[in-house]
Short mmCIF file of C-alpha atoms in Angstrom, two decimals:
data_model
loop_
_atom_site.label_atom_id
_atom_site.label_comp_id
_atom_site.label_asym_id
_atom_site.label_seq_id
_atom_site.Cartn_x
_atom_site.Cartn_y
_atom_site.Cartn_z
CA UNK P 1 214.40 66.02 27.82
CA UNK P 2 218.06 65.03 27.96
CA UNK P 3 218.85 61.33 27.42
CA UNK P 4 222.18 60.34 28.92
CA UNK P 5 224.75 57.87 27.64
CA UNK P 6 225.50 56.66 31.17
CA UNK P 7 222.67 54.31 32.16
CA UNK P 8 224.00 53.49 35.62
CA UNK P 9 221.69 54.74 38.35
CA UNK P 10 223.57 56.30 41.24
CA UNK P 11 221.33 56.36 44.28
CA UNK P 12 222.90 59.40 45.91
CA UNK P 13 222.63 61.51 42.78
CA UNK P 14 219.03 60.43 42.22
CA UNK P 15 218.05 61.31 45.78
CA UNK P 16 219.68 64.75 45.48
CA UNK P 17 217.79 65.28 42.23
CA UNK P 18 214.61 64.26 44.04
CA UNK P 19 214.96 67.14 46.50
CA UNK P 20 215.49 69.57 43.61
CA UNK P 21 212.57 68.01 41.77
CA UNK P 22 210.35 68.34 44.84
CA UNK P 23 211.00 72.08 45.04
CA UNK P 24 210.38 72.41 41.30
CA UNK P 25 207.10 70.50 41.61
CA UNK P 26 205.96 72.88 44.35
CA UNK P 27 206.58 75.81 42.00
CA UNK P 28 205.07 74.31 38.84
CA UNK P 29 202.30 71.99 40.09
CA UNK P 30 201.04 73.60 43.30
CA UNK P 31 197.52 73.89 41.88
CA UNK P 32 197.31 70.17 41.13
CA UNK P 33 198.54 69.39 44.66
CA UNK P 34 195.95 71.72 46.19
CA UNK P 35 193.08 70.27 44.16
CA UNK P 36 194.07 66.67 44.90
CA UNK P 37 194.55 67.37 48.61
CA UNK P 38 191.16 69.10 48.81
CA UNK P 39 189.30 66.36 46.95
CA UNK P 40 190.87 63.56 48.98
CA UNK P 41 190.44 65.44 52.26
CA UNK P 42 186.64 65.64 51.96
CA UNK P 43 186.23 61.86 51.70
CA UNK P 44 184.93 61.42 55.31
CA UNK P 45 182.05 63.77 54.52
CA UNK P 46 180.95 61.98 51.34
CA UNK P 47 178.29 59.41 52.23
CA UNK P 48 175.77 57.46 50.19
CA UNK P 49 175.58 58.47 46.55
CA UNK P 50 178.11 61.22 47.19
CA UNK P 51 180.67 58.48 47.77
CA UNK P 52 180.45 57.47 44.11
CA UNK P 53 180.75 61.09 43.02
CA UNK P 54 183.80 61.45 45.25
CA UNK P 55 185.41 58.31 43.79
CA UNK P 56 185.16 59.72 40.27
CA UNK P 57 186.46 63.12 41.38
CA UNK P 58 189.32 61.50 43.31
CA UNK P 59 190.38 59.52 40.22
CA UNK P 60 190.39 62.66 38.07
CA UNK P 61 192.26 64.68 40.71
CA UNK P 62 194.83 61.90 41.06
CA UNK P 63 195.36 61.74 37.31
CA UNK P 64 195.81 65.51 37.14
CA UNK P 65 198.37 65.40 39.95
CA UNK P 66 200.36 62.45 38.60
CA UNK P 67 200.28 63.94 35.11
CA UNK P 68 201.62 67.26 36.37
CA UNK P 69 204.29 65.65 38.55
CA UNK P 70 205.44 63.29 35.79
CA UNK P 71 205.74 66.17 33.32
CA UNK P 72 207.72 68.15 35.88
CA UNK P 73 209.96 65.20 36.67
CA UNK P 74 211.03 64.52 33.07
CA UNK P 75 211.43 68.15 31.96
CA UNK P 76 214.60 70.22 31.80
CA UNK P 77 212.81 73.54 32.37
CA UNK P 78 209.36 75.09 32.50
CA UNK P 79 209.18 75.51 28.72
CA UNK P 80 209.94 71.83 28.28
CA UNK P 81 207.18 70.97 30.77
CA UNK P 82 204.73 73.21 28.93
CA UNK P 83 205.67 71.51 25.66
CA UNK P 84 204.63 68.24 27.31
CA UNK P 85 201.27 69.80 28.17
CA UNK P 86 201.78 71.09 31.72
CA UNK P 87 198.99 73.54 32.49
CA UNK P 88 199.01 76.61 34.71
CA UNK P 89 199.86 75.52 38.27
CA UNK P 90 199.85 71.91 37.00
CA UNK P 91 196.15 71.87 36.14
CA UNK P 92 195.59 69.94 32.94
CA UNK P 93 193.65 66.88 31.82
CA UNK P 94 194.13 65.35 28.40
CA UNK P 95 195.42 62.43 26.40
CA UNK P 96 198.63 62.00 28.47
CA UNK P 97 196.51 61.45 31.59
CA UNK P 98 194.50 58.78 29.76
CA UNK P 99 197.77 57.16 28.72
CA UNK P 100 198.89 57.15 32.34
CA UNK P 101 195.61 55.51 33.37
CA UNK P 102 195.93 52.89 30.63
CA UNK P 103 199.55 52.13 31.54
CA UNK P 104 198.62 51.81 35.22
CA UNK P 105 195.79 49.41 34.39
CA UNK P 106 198.05 47.26 32.21
CA UNK P 107 200.69 47.13 34.94
CA UNK P 108 198.01 46.23 37.49
CA UNK P 109 196.63 43.42 35.32
CA UNK P 110 200.14 42.08 34.75
CA UNK P 111 200.92 42.12 38.49
CA UNK P 112 197.59 40.46 39.28
CA UNK P 113 198.51 37.64 36.90
CA UNK P 114 201.96 37.32 38.47
CA UNK P 115 200.52 37.26 41.99
CA UNK P 116 197.97 34.62 40.97
CA UNK P 117 200.70 32.37 39.55
CA UNK P 118 202.90 32.87 42.62
CA UNK P 119 200.00 32.11 44.95
CA UNK P 120 199.15 28.90 43.06
CA UNK P 121 202.78 27.78 43.09
CA UNK P 122 203.12 28.43 46.82
CA UNK P 123 199.86 26.59 47.52
CA UNK P 124 201.11 23.61 45.52
CA UNK P 125 204.49 23.62 47.28
CA UNK P 126 202.92 23.86 50.74
CA UNK P 127 200.47 21.13 49.79
CA UNK P 128 203.25 18.76 48.73
CA UNK P 129 205.12 19.46 51.99
CA UNK P 130 202.42 17.53 53.90
CA UNK P 131 202.57 19.68 57.01
CA UNK P 132 200.38 18.96 60.01
CA UNK P 133 197.29 21.21 59.64
CA UNK P 134 196.07 20.51 63.17
CA UNK P 135 199.39 21.65 64.62
CA UNK P 136 199.21 24.81 62.53
CA UNK P 137 195.68 25.47 63.83
CA UNK P 138 196.84 24.99 67.41
CA UNK P 139 200.03 26.99 66.72
CA UNK P 140 202.13 24.10 67.92
CA UNK P 141 205.00 24.97 65.61
CA UNK P 142 207.26 22.19 66.90
CA UNK P 143 204.78 19.59 65.61
CA UNK P 144 204.08 21.22 62.24
CA UNK P 145 206.77 19.27 60.40
CA UNK P 146 210.51 18.58 60.12
CA UNK P 147 212.68 21.65 60.51
CA UNK P 148 214.31 21.14 57.11
CA UNK P 149 210.91 21.32 55.44
CA UNK P 150 210.05 24.54 57.25
CA UNK P 151 213.38 26.11 56.29
CA UNK P 152 212.94 25.04 52.66
CA UNK P 153 209.40 26.44 52.55
CA UNK P 154 210.61 29.70 54.07
CA UNK P 155 213.33 29.99 51.40
CA UNK P 156 210.86 29.26 48.59
CA UNK P 157 208.41 31.83 49.99
CA UNK P 158 211.13 34.49 50.27
CA UNK P 159 212.26 33.81 46.70
CA UNK P 160 208.68 34.12 45.47
CA UNK P 161 208.20 37.45 47.24
CA UNK P 162 211.57 38.64 45.96
CA UNK P 163 210.47 37.87 42.40
CA UNK P 164 207.26 39.85 42.90
CA UNK P 165 209.23 42.75 44.41
CA UNK P 166 211.58 42.80 41.41
CA UNK P 167 208.60 43.08 39.06
CA UNK P 168 207.02 45.90 41.06
CA UNK P 169 210.24 47.91 41.25
CA UNK P 170 211.04 47.47 37.56
CA UNK P 171 207.52 48.57 36.62
CA UNK P 172 207.74 51.68 38.80
CA UNK P 173 209.09 53.86 35.97
CA UNK P 174 205.93 53.55 33.85
CA UNK P 175 204.60 57.04 34.69
CA UNK P 176 207.69 59.12 33.79
CA UNK P 177 208.34 56.84 30.80
CA UNK P 178 204.80 57.39 29.51
CA UNK P 179 205.18 61.17 29.68
CA UNK P 180 208.79 61.16 28.51
CA UNK P 181 208.20 58.98 25.45
CA UNK P 182 204.85 60.48 24.56
CA UNK P 183 203.02 57.16 24.36
CA UNK P 184 201.73 54.55 26.78
CA UNK P 185 204.56 52.60 28.43
CA UNK P 186 203.72 49.71 30.74
CA UNK P 187 205.70 46.46 30.59
CA UNK P 188 208.40 48.16 28.51
CA UNK P 189 209.34 50.13 31.62
CA UNK P 190 211.00 46.96 32.91
CA UNK P 191 213.55 47.27 30.11
CA UNK P 192 214.38 50.82 31.18
CA UNK P 193 214.96 49.72 34.78
CA UNK P 194 216.96 46.61 33.86
CA UNK P 195 220.12 46.31 35.95
CA UNK P 196 219.05 49.01 38.44
CA UNK P 197 216.85 47.06 40.84
CA UNK P 198 218.80 47.73 44.03
CA UNK P 199 219.28 51.51 43.65
CA UNK P 200 215.64 51.83 42.59
CA UNK P 201 214.51 49.80 45.59
CA UNK P 202 216.72 51.81 47.94
CA UNK P 203 215.38 55.07 46.56
CA UNK P 204 211.76 53.95 46.83
CA UNK P 205 212.33 52.92 50.44
CA UNK P 206 213.68 56.42 51.19
CA UNK P 207 211.11 58.49 49.26
CA UNK P 208 208.06 56.27 49.80
CA UNK P 209 208.65 53.96 52.74
CA UNK P 210 210.17 56.43 55.21
CA UNK P 211 207.56 59.19 54.71
CA UNK P 212 204.76 56.65 55.12
CA UNK P 213 206.42 55.35 58.29
CA UNK P 214 206.64 58.92 59.56
CA UNK P 215 202.94 59.44 58.79
CA UNK P 216 202.02 56.25 60.64
CA UNK P 217 203.99 57.40 63.67
CA UNK P 218 202.42 60.87 63.48
CA UNK P 219 198.86 59.65 63.10
CA UNK P 220 199.35 57.13 65.88
CA UNK P 221 200.74 59.77 68.24
CA UNK P 222 197.50 61.46 69.13
CA UNK P 223 195.68 63.15 66.27
CA UNK P 224 192.22 63.97 67.63
CA UNK P 225 189.99 61.97 65.28
CA UNK P 226 189.78 59.74 62.24
CA UNK P 227 188.73 62.73 60.12
CA UNK P 228 191.82 64.69 61.17
CA UNK P 229 194.02 61.69 60.38
CA UNK P 230 192.48 61.34 56.92
CA UNK P 231 192.98 65.05 56.17
CA UNK P 232 196.63 64.92 57.27
CA UNK P 233 197.25 61.91 55.03
CA UNK P 234 195.52 63.60 52.07
CA UNK P 235 197.58 66.78 52.41
CA UNK P 236 200.94 65.13 53.06
CA UNK P 237 200.60 62.57 50.27
CA UNK P 238 199.41 65.17 47.75
CA UNK P 239 201.93 67.88 48.63
CA UNK P 240 204.96 65.86 49.74
CA UNK P 241 204.85 62.10 49.25
CA UNK P 242 203.65 61.98 45.64
CA UNK P 243 205.87 64.89 44.44
CA UNK P 244 208.95 63.41 46.11
CA UNK P 245 208.29 59.91 44.73
CA UNK P 246 207.70 61.19 41.19
CA UNK P 247 210.78 63.41 41.43
CA UNK P 248 212.89 60.35 42.30
CA UNK P 249 211.32 58.19 39.60
CA UNK P 250 211.76 60.99 37.09
CA UNK P 251 215.43 61.38 38.00
CA UNK P 252 215.92 57.61 37.69
CA UNK P 253 214.11 57.54 34.35
CA UNK P 254 216.21 60.37 32.93
CA UNK P 255 219.37 58.51 33.94
CA UNK P 256 218.26 55.12 32.60
CA UNK P 257 216.34 56.07 29.46
CA UNK P 258 217.80 54.77 26.20
CA UNK P 259 214.97 55.65 23.80
CA UNK P 260 215.13 58.76 21.61
CA UNK P 261 212.19 60.81 20.22
CA UNK P 262 213.00 59.33 16.79
CA UNK P 263 212.32 55.87 18.20
CA UNK P 264 215.86 54.53 17.91
CA UNK P 265 217.83 53.24 20.90
CA UNK P 266 220.33 55.74 22.29
CA UNK P 267 223.87 54.37 22.12
#
């Protein structure tokens, strides 16, 4: 993997690299996409005890897919991807996948703690504002409280959500960083993304938000049943959404990475 001196993330370049990375993922990890799509697509038919079996299979299939896509996203060529453990057609399951799971769990625990603190702070702020609860219940917004209080509360709430969003975006590089560095990377991924919040956010909106919006429009436009909708989501997310998102995150990681295999910062 090439580590660059220029750690400025250019959104246009990263999005172009995402398209290239998507095509590369289709060539190198098509098997992982097929397995994940198949496992997730059969969920409506798994009832009772089979639901628990499906949950375990879905976790394994997801780990295989993310592991394959992350390896593809941080590699310069197929040989480099194989050196990182990429199996035939992207089918592999080993220590890197366990590292990905561990990093994801650590990031989730960290975000749960952040959300808990933010929720407690907002509850305290709204409590001190002494708004009229009866007016809120009746949706009589004019009688809730002085307008300046409502504006101030809105600003505080927006700032709180902005802080949470910053954390989420800066943690988003944990998967390519874990595969690229060869060890579990969770909170340290925020250091890699430092100073690149806005291009990362813009890219995630394009590669994650827009495809999901398109899926919502498609599934709301007349698919025949809930089962058909689930299958469409399983296939599109496995074969398009996840590969495109990991391709973008991999391109961003390769641009922003400063760590070398020897463990020293890259100047």
